[in-house]
Short mmCIF file of C-alpha atoms in Angstrom, two decimals:
data_model
loop_
_atom_site.label_atom_id
_atom_site.label_comp_id
_atom_site.label_asym_id
_atom_site.label_seq_id
_atom_site.Cartn_x
_atom_site.Cartn_y
_atom_site.Cartn_z
CA MET A 184 0.00 0.00 0.00
CA ASN A 185 1.20 3.51 -0.80
CA ARG A 186 2.36 5.62 2.16
CA ILE A 187 1.92 9.29 1.36
CA VAL A 188 2.93 12.16 3.64
CA THR A 189 1.60 15.73 3.44
CA PHE A 190 2.67 18.78 5.43
CA GLY A 191 0.69 21.99 5.86
CA GLU A 192 -1.84 24.05 7.77
CA VAL A 193 -5.28 22.86 8.82
CA LEU A 194 -7.89 25.62 8.59
CA MET A 195 -11.46 25.94 9.76
CA ARG A 196 -13.79 27.33 7.11
CA LEU A 197 -16.85 29.32 8.18
CA SER A 198 -19.49 30.09 5.60
CA PRO A 199 -23.17 31.13 5.34
CA LEU A 200 -25.42 28.35 4.16
CA GLY A 201 -26.05 28.19 0.44
CA ASN A 202 -25.09 31.23 -1.57
CA LYS A 203 -25.91 33.84 1.06
CA LYS A 204 -23.72 36.76 2.02
CA MET A 205 -22.69 37.18 5.66
CA LYS A 206 -25.05 40.12 6.16
CA GLN A 207 -28.01 37.95 5.15
CA THR A 208 -27.70 35.51 8.04
CA ASN A 209 -26.38 34.88 11.52
CA LEU A 210 -25.93 31.16 10.86
CA LEU A 211 -22.60 29.77 9.65
CA GLU A 212 -21.55 26.21 8.86
CA TYR A 213 -17.98 25.05 9.30
CA TYR A 214 -15.68 22.66 7.50
CA PHE A 215 -12.06 21.74 8.04
CA GLY A 216 -9.77 22.25 5.08
CA GLY A 217 -6.42 23.51 3.91
CA THR A 218 -4.78 22.60 0.65
CA GLU A 219 -2.57 19.77 1.93
CA ILE A 220 -5.24 18.07 4.04
CA ASN A 221 -7.60 18.35 1.09
CA VAL A 222 -5.03 16.29 -0.82
CA SER A 223 -4.51 13.84 2.08
CA ILE A 224 -8.19 13.07 2.65
CA SER A 225 -8.82 12.66 -1.07
CA LEU A 226 -5.94 10.19 -1.29
CA ALA A 227 -7.23 8.34 1.78
CA ASN A 228 -10.65 8.12 0.09
CA PHE A 229 -8.84 6.53 -2.87
CA GLY A 230 -7.55 3.82 -0.50
CA ASN A 231 -4.04 5.06 0.20
CA LYS A 232 -2.29 5.08 3.56
CA VAL A 233 -1.79 8.78 4.33
CA LYS A 234 -0.13 10.77 7.11
CA HIS A 235 -0.58 14.50 7.61
CA ILE A 236 1.97 16.54 9.53
CA SER A 237 0.85 19.82 11.03
CA CYS A 238 0.53 21.94 14.17
CA ILE A 239 -2.96 22.67 15.52
CA SER A 240 -4.60 24.23 18.56
CA ASP A 241 -4.61 22.34 21.87
CA ASP A 242 -8.30 22.90 22.61
CA PHE A 243 -11.68 21.43 21.72
CA ILE A 244 -11.43 22.86 18.19
CA GLY A 245 -8.13 21.03 17.70
CA ASN A 246 -9.63 17.86 19.18
CA THR A 247 -12.54 18.09 16.75
CA CYS A 248 -10.09 18.58 13.90
CA ILE A 249 -8.11 15.47 14.91
CA GLY A 250 -11.32 13.46 15.04
CA TYR A 251 -12.28 14.73 11.60
CA LEU A 252 -8.99 13.62 10.05
CA ARG A 253 -9.14 10.22 11.76
CA GLN A 254 -12.67 9.77 10.45
CA TYR A 255 -11.12 9.61 6.97
CA ASN A 256 -8.26 7.34 8.07
CA VAL A 257 -5.58 10.02 7.94
CA ASP A 258 -2.69 9.25 10.32
CA THR A 259 -2.46 12.14 12.83
CA ARG A 260 0.37 10.85 15.05
CA ASP A 261 2.74 13.59 13.83
CA ILE A 262 0.35 16.47 14.36
CA TYR A 263 1.65 18.73 17.11
CA ARG A 264 -0.42 20.81 19.54
CA THR A 265 0.05 24.44 20.60
CA ASN A 266 -1.76 27.10 22.62
CA ARG A 267 -2.25 29.25 19.50
CA ALA A 268 -5.68 29.25 17.83
CA LEU A 269 -6.43 27.22 14.71
CA GLY A 270 -6.31 29.29 11.53
CA MET A 271 -9.63 30.00 9.85
CA TYR A 272 -11.17 31.62 6.82
CA PHE A 273 -14.57 33.02 5.93
CA LEU A 274 -16.17 32.25 2.57
CA GLU A 275 -19.16 33.73 0.82
CA VAL A 276 -20.04 31.30 -1.99
CA GLY A 277 -20.85 33.10 -5.22
CA ALA A 278 -23.27 32.12 -7.96
CA VAL A 279 -23.62 32.78 -11.68
CA MET A 280 -21.95 36.18 -12.34
CA ARG A 281 -21.24 36.87 -8.64
CA PRO A 282 -17.83 35.48 -7.61
CA SER A 283 -17.02 33.85 -4.29
CA THR A 284 -15.19 35.96 -1.69
CA ILE A 285 -12.68 34.78 0.94
CA VAL A 286 -11.16 36.48 3.99
CA TYR A 287 -8.38 34.70 5.94
CA ASN A 288 -7.59 34.86 9.66
CA ARG A 289 -4.33 32.93 9.94
CA SER A 290 -1.45 35.35 10.57
CA ASN A 291 -0.84 34.09 14.14
CA SER A 292 -2.34 30.64 13.74
CA ALA A 293 -1.24 27.43 15.40
CA PHE A 294 0.57 26.28 12.28
CA SER A 295 2.45 29.53 11.82
CA GLY A 296 4.24 28.68 15.07
CA VAL A 297 5.67 25.40 13.77
CA THR A 298 9.46 25.04 14.07
CA PRO A 299 11.90 22.40 12.73
CA ASP A 300 12.53 20.90 16.18
CA MET A 301 8.87 19.86 16.42
CA VAL A 302 9.07 17.29 13.60
CA ASP A 303 11.18 14.14 13.62
CA TRP A 304 11.30 13.79 9.84
CA ASP A 305 13.15 10.48 9.91
CA LYS A 306 10.28 8.96 11.88
CA ALA A 307 7.55 10.89 10.08
CA LEU A 308 8.74 9.71 6.65
CA ALA A 309 9.46 6.12 7.69
CA LYS A 310 8.11 3.70 5.06
CA GLY A 311 6.86 6.66 3.02
CA ASN A 312 7.09 6.64 -0.76
CA TRP A 313 5.59 10.04 -1.60
CA PHE A 314 5.74 13.54 -0.04
CA HIS A 315 3.49 16.42 -1.13
CA TRP A 316 3.74 20.15 -0.38
CA THR A 317 2.42 23.43 -1.77
CA GLY A 318 3.75 26.96 -2.10
CA ILE A 319 1.30 28.22 0.53
CA THR A 320 3.07 26.48 3.42
CA PRO A 321 6.48 28.21 3.27
CA GLY A 322 4.71 31.58 2.97
CA LEU A 323 3.09 31.34 6.39
CA SER A 324 6.15 31.80 8.61
CA ARG A 325 9.90 31.32 8.75
CA GLY A 326 9.34 28.26 10.93
CA ALA A 327 7.00 26.69 8.38
CA TYR A 328 9.51 27.36 5.58
CA GLU A 329 12.45 25.92 7.52
CA THR A 330 10.46 22.91 8.74
CA LEU A 331 9.31 22.13 5.21
CA LYS A 332 12.86 22.39 3.90
CA GLU A 333 14.09 19.92 6.52
CA GLY A 334 11.34 17.53 5.46
CA LEU A 335 12.28 17.87 1.80
CA LYS A 336 15.94 17.18 2.59
CA ALA A 337 14.94 14.05 4.48
CA ALA A 338 12.65 12.93 1.65
CA LYS A 339 15.46 13.37 -0.87
CA ALA A 340 17.85 11.37 1.30
CA LYS A 341 15.30 8.55 1.47
CA GLY A 342 14.63 8.59 -2.29
CA ILE A 343 10.98 9.56 -1.78
CA THR A 344 9.07 11.03 -4.72
CA VAL A 345 8.17 14.69 -4.04
CA SER A 346 5.25 16.45 -5.68
CA SER A 347 4.50 20.14 -5.39
CA ASP A 348 1.80 22.58 -6.34
CA PRO A 349 4.09 25.62 -6.05
CA THR A 350 1.34 28.25 -6.26
CA TYR A 351 1.95 30.90 -3.64
CA ARG A 352 -0.11 33.84 -2.46
CA SER A 353 1.51 37.25 -2.41
CA GLY A 354 -0.61 38.24 0.61
CA LEU A 355 1.47 35.87 2.73
CA TRP A 356 5.29 36.12 3.03
CA LYS A 357 5.28 38.82 5.72
CA TYR A 358 8.27 37.56 7.69
CA GLY A 359 11.18 38.89 5.63
CA VAL A 360 11.82 36.09 3.11
CA ASP A 361 11.25 36.73 -0.60
CA ALA A 362 8.65 34.34 -2.01
CA LYS A 363 10.42 33.79 -5.31
CA ASP A 364 13.77 33.08 -3.64
CA ALA A 365 12.18 30.60 -1.22
CA ILE A 366 10.23 28.69 -3.88
CA GLN A 367 13.33 28.54 -6.09
CA ASP A 368 15.25 27.12 -3.13
CA LEU A 369 12.63 24.42 -2.51
CA MET A 370 12.27 23.50 -6.19
CA GLN A 371 15.54 21.54 -6.06
CA TYR A 372 13.67 18.78 -4.21
CA VAL A 373 10.63 18.48 -6.52
CA THR A 374 10.07 15.44 -8.73
CA ILE A 375 6.50 16.06 -9.96
CA PHE A 376 5.49 19.66 -10.75
CA ILE A 377 1.72 20.24 -10.53
CA GLY A 378 1.30 23.71 -11.97
CA GLY A 379 1.13 25.65 -15.18
CA VAL A 380 2.54 28.62 -17.03
CA ASN A 381 1.66 31.12 -14.28
CA GLU A 382 3.68 29.21 -11.70
CA ILE A 383 6.61 28.65 -14.05
CA ASN A 384 6.70 32.33 -15.01
CA GLU A 385 6.75 33.32 -11.34
CA ILE A 386 9.58 30.91 -10.53
CA LEU A 387 11.73 31.61 -13.59
CA GLY A 388 10.83 35.27 -14.18
CA THR A 389 9.70 34.41 -17.72
CA GLU A 390 6.70 35.53 -19.78
CA TYR A 391 5.40 32.40 -21.48
CA GLY A 392 1.87 32.53 -22.90
CA TYR A 393 -0.97 30.10 -22.29
CA ASP A 394 -1.22 28.12 -25.52
CA ASN A 395 0.10 24.58 -25.72
CA GLU A 396 3.33 25.53 -27.48
CA ASP A 397 4.23 27.97 -24.71
CA PHE A 398 3.23 25.43 -22.06
CA ILE A 399 5.64 22.91 -23.61
CA ALA A 400 8.40 25.52 -23.79
CA ALA A 401 7.77 26.57 -20.17
CA SER A 402 7.80 22.94 -19.02
CA LYS A 403 11.09 22.32 -20.79
CA ALA A 404 12.51 25.47 -19.18
CA ILE A 405 11.57 24.44 -15.63
CA ILE A 406 13.03 20.97 -16.21
CA GLU A 407 16.22 22.46 -17.63
CA LYS A 408 16.53 24.76 -14.60
CA TYR A 409 15.65 21.95 -12.16
CA PRO A 410 16.70 18.58 -13.67
CA ASN A 411 15.18 16.82 -10.65
CA VAL A 412 11.72 17.69 -12.07
CA GLU A 413 10.58 14.78 -14.22
CA LYS A 414 7.02 15.72 -15.23
CA VAL A 415 4.75 18.77 -15.38
CA PHE A 416 0.96 18.56 -15.03
CA ASP A 417 -1.38 21.51 -15.50
CA LYS A 418 -5.11 22.05 -15.02
CA ILE A 419 -6.85 24.40 -17.46
CA ARG A 420 -10.04 26.12 -16.36
CA VAL A 421 -12.43 27.98 -18.67
CA SER A 422 -14.97 30.02 -16.73
CA ILE A 423 -18.35 30.83 -18.22
CA ASN A 424 -19.46 32.15 -14.82
CA ALA A 425 -19.14 31.23 -11.12
CA SER A 426 -21.59 28.34 -11.55
CA TRP A 427 -20.58 26.98 -14.97
CA GLN A 428 -17.02 26.09 -15.94
CA LYS A 429 -14.96 23.65 -17.99
CA ILE A 430 -11.71 21.95 -17.04
CA LYS A 431 -9.10 19.79 -18.73
CA GLY A 432 -5.58 18.56 -18.00
CA ARG A 433 -2.37 18.82 -19.99
CA MET A 434 1.13 17.52 -19.39
CA TRP A 435 4.71 17.42 -20.50
CA ASN A 436 6.48 14.31 -19.19
CA GLY A 437 9.91 15.07 -20.61
CA ASN A 438 9.16 13.20 -23.83
CA GLU A 439 5.68 14.07 -25.04
CA PHE A 440 2.78 16.50 -24.68
CA LYS A 441 -0.75 15.28 -24.12
CA GLU A 442 -4.02 16.82 -23.02
CA THR A 443 -7.46 15.55 -22.04
CA GLU A 444 -10.85 16.54 -23.37
CA PHE A 445 -12.75 19.24 -21.49
CA ILE A 446 -15.19 18.19 -18.77
CA GLU A 447 -18.03 20.67 -18.41
CA ILE A 448 -19.45 21.45 -14.96
CA THR A 449 -22.72 23.27 -15.50
CA HIS A 450 -23.94 23.59 -11.88
CA ILE A 451 -21.04 24.08 -9.48
CA VAL A 452 -21.82 23.25 -5.85
CA ASP A 453 -18.44 24.31 -4.40
CA ARG A 454 -15.24 25.27 -6.22
CA ILE A 455 -12.94 25.35 -3.15
CA GLY A 456 -10.43 22.49 -3.12
CA THR A 457 -10.80 21.55 -6.78
CA GLY A 458 -7.11 22.15 -7.52
CA ASP A 459 -6.25 19.94 -4.55
CA ALA A 460 -8.53 17.24 -5.95
CA PHE A 461 -6.57 17.46 -9.21
CA ALA A 462 -3.26 17.14 -7.33
CA ALA A 463 -4.52 14.11 -5.38
CA GLY A 464 -5.70 12.57 -8.65
CA ILE A 465 -2.26 13.06 -10.20
CA ILE A 466 -0.56 11.43 -7.22
CA TYR A 467 -2.93 8.48 -7.16
CA GLY A 468 -2.79 8.19 -10.92
CA LEU A 469 1.00 8.15 -11.17
CA LEU A 470 1.15 5.47 -8.48
CA ASN A 471 -1.27 3.27 -10.42
CA PHE A 472 -1.43 4.22 -14.13
CA ASP A 473 0.58 5.62 -17.01
CA ASP A 474 0.98 9.39 -17.31
CA TYR A 475 -1.99 10.03 -19.57
CA LYS A 476 -4.40 7.89 -17.54
CA ALA A 477 -3.13 9.63 -14.40
CA MET A 478 -4.01 12.99 -15.96
CA GLU A 479 -7.43 11.76 -17.07
CA PHE A 480 -8.08 10.44 -13.57
CA ALA A 481 -7.01 13.74 -12.00
CA THR A 482 -9.22 15.79 -14.31
CA ALA A 483 -12.25 13.64 -13.54
CA ALA A 484 -11.50 13.79 -9.80
CA CYS A 485 -11.27 17.57 -10.03
CA ALA A 486 -14.59 17.75 -11.86
CA LEU A 487 -16.30 15.63 -9.22
CA LYS A 488 -15.02 17.85 -6.39
CA HIS A 489 -17.15 20.69 -7.81
CA THR A 490 -20.22 18.65 -6.73
CA PHE A 491 -19.35 18.39 -3.00
CA PRO A 492 -19.89 21.14 -0.41
CA GLY A 493 -16.78 21.90 1.65
CA ASP A 494 -13.08 21.75 0.89
CA ILE A 495 -12.76 17.98 0.55
CA ASN A 496 -13.25 15.70 -2.44
CA TYR A 497 -15.28 12.75 -1.14
CA ALA A 498 -15.18 10.83 -4.43
CA THR A 499 -13.87 7.27 -4.46
CA VAL A 500 -11.84 5.59 -7.18
CA GLU A 501 -15.06 3.95 -8.35
CA ASP A 502 -16.76 7.35 -8.64
CA VAL A 503 -13.91 8.71 -10.74
CA GLU A 504 -13.78 5.64 -12.97
CA HIS A 505 -17.56 5.84 -13.40
CA LEU A 506 -17.22 9.39 -14.75
CA LEU A 507 -14.28 8.43 -16.95
CA SER A 508 -16.33 5.67 -18.53
CA GLY A 509 -18.75 8.31 -19.82
CA ASN A 510 -21.40 8.23 -17.10
CA SER A 511 -21.90 11.95 -16.59
CA GLY A 512 -25.70 12.08 -16.73
CA GLY A 513 -26.18 11.78 -12.96
CA ARG A 514 -28.64 8.89 -13.14
CA VAL A 515 -29.50 7.30 -9.80
CA ASN A 516 -27.36 4.25 -8.97
CA ARG A 517 -29.57 1.39 -7.75
#
């Protein structure tokens, strides 16, 4: 069985029910999320053995969070507790031409206090064969950046495959480290790059366009700069409005370019976490299929996430395969 390790912040999401704005209600529902745990739970739902490493609040909110992760069979033994509060964000879910809006409250969160001495990476990565991180984590604090780097060094020493979605948010990085310099530093440990032209342009300082020829050129450039990168996978989104979008995948695996057909999502339930569903699909796919089937699987997994409220993709392998086989009509399974 695959043993996959993720590292990153756990957030609580608070949101009005349905598509209401905050001023329309005094009732909020909560979910736990965060890009790396979205990936971990999705992979656990696909049947993988998954461990998440983090730092959360030592209170009843943190206890509830631990129970939530265990409910989905995520190993929580390397989650550390602190007296800081759990990070959170508020979401107003948009509809049709009205976009969703997010406000974060995480600047002094439990995870932002993580330090390298908290994590025994040799133990945490024992028997692991895959490690996943995103560009959000090192932007939260110097401790998060340094702890992640120690984990990546340990993963490299153990020969563990490392995947990264290197997207970073400019609103973070308030602790004196330049985002571009940090991501460039961490890129030396990446095997599988889950990102597109935007991310490559930010890392390399280039200006590639968005057509397939530029994507291939950008992929070759990132591999030339970082020979440890073996494959590049990108998710393309075409937005008709907030409720109706199309997605497809494309890749450059060092030898050939391929892309999937578009999957159209005409009635989006929740867009949050869809990129994480794609990343989880790539990881699962590469552990079980060839590159193209992995990309097809990831694209279908991403599409299905749009149908679930909350940050998490609850789809199983059977659900994804069902969609891939052409069953997109939503008929009742009996």
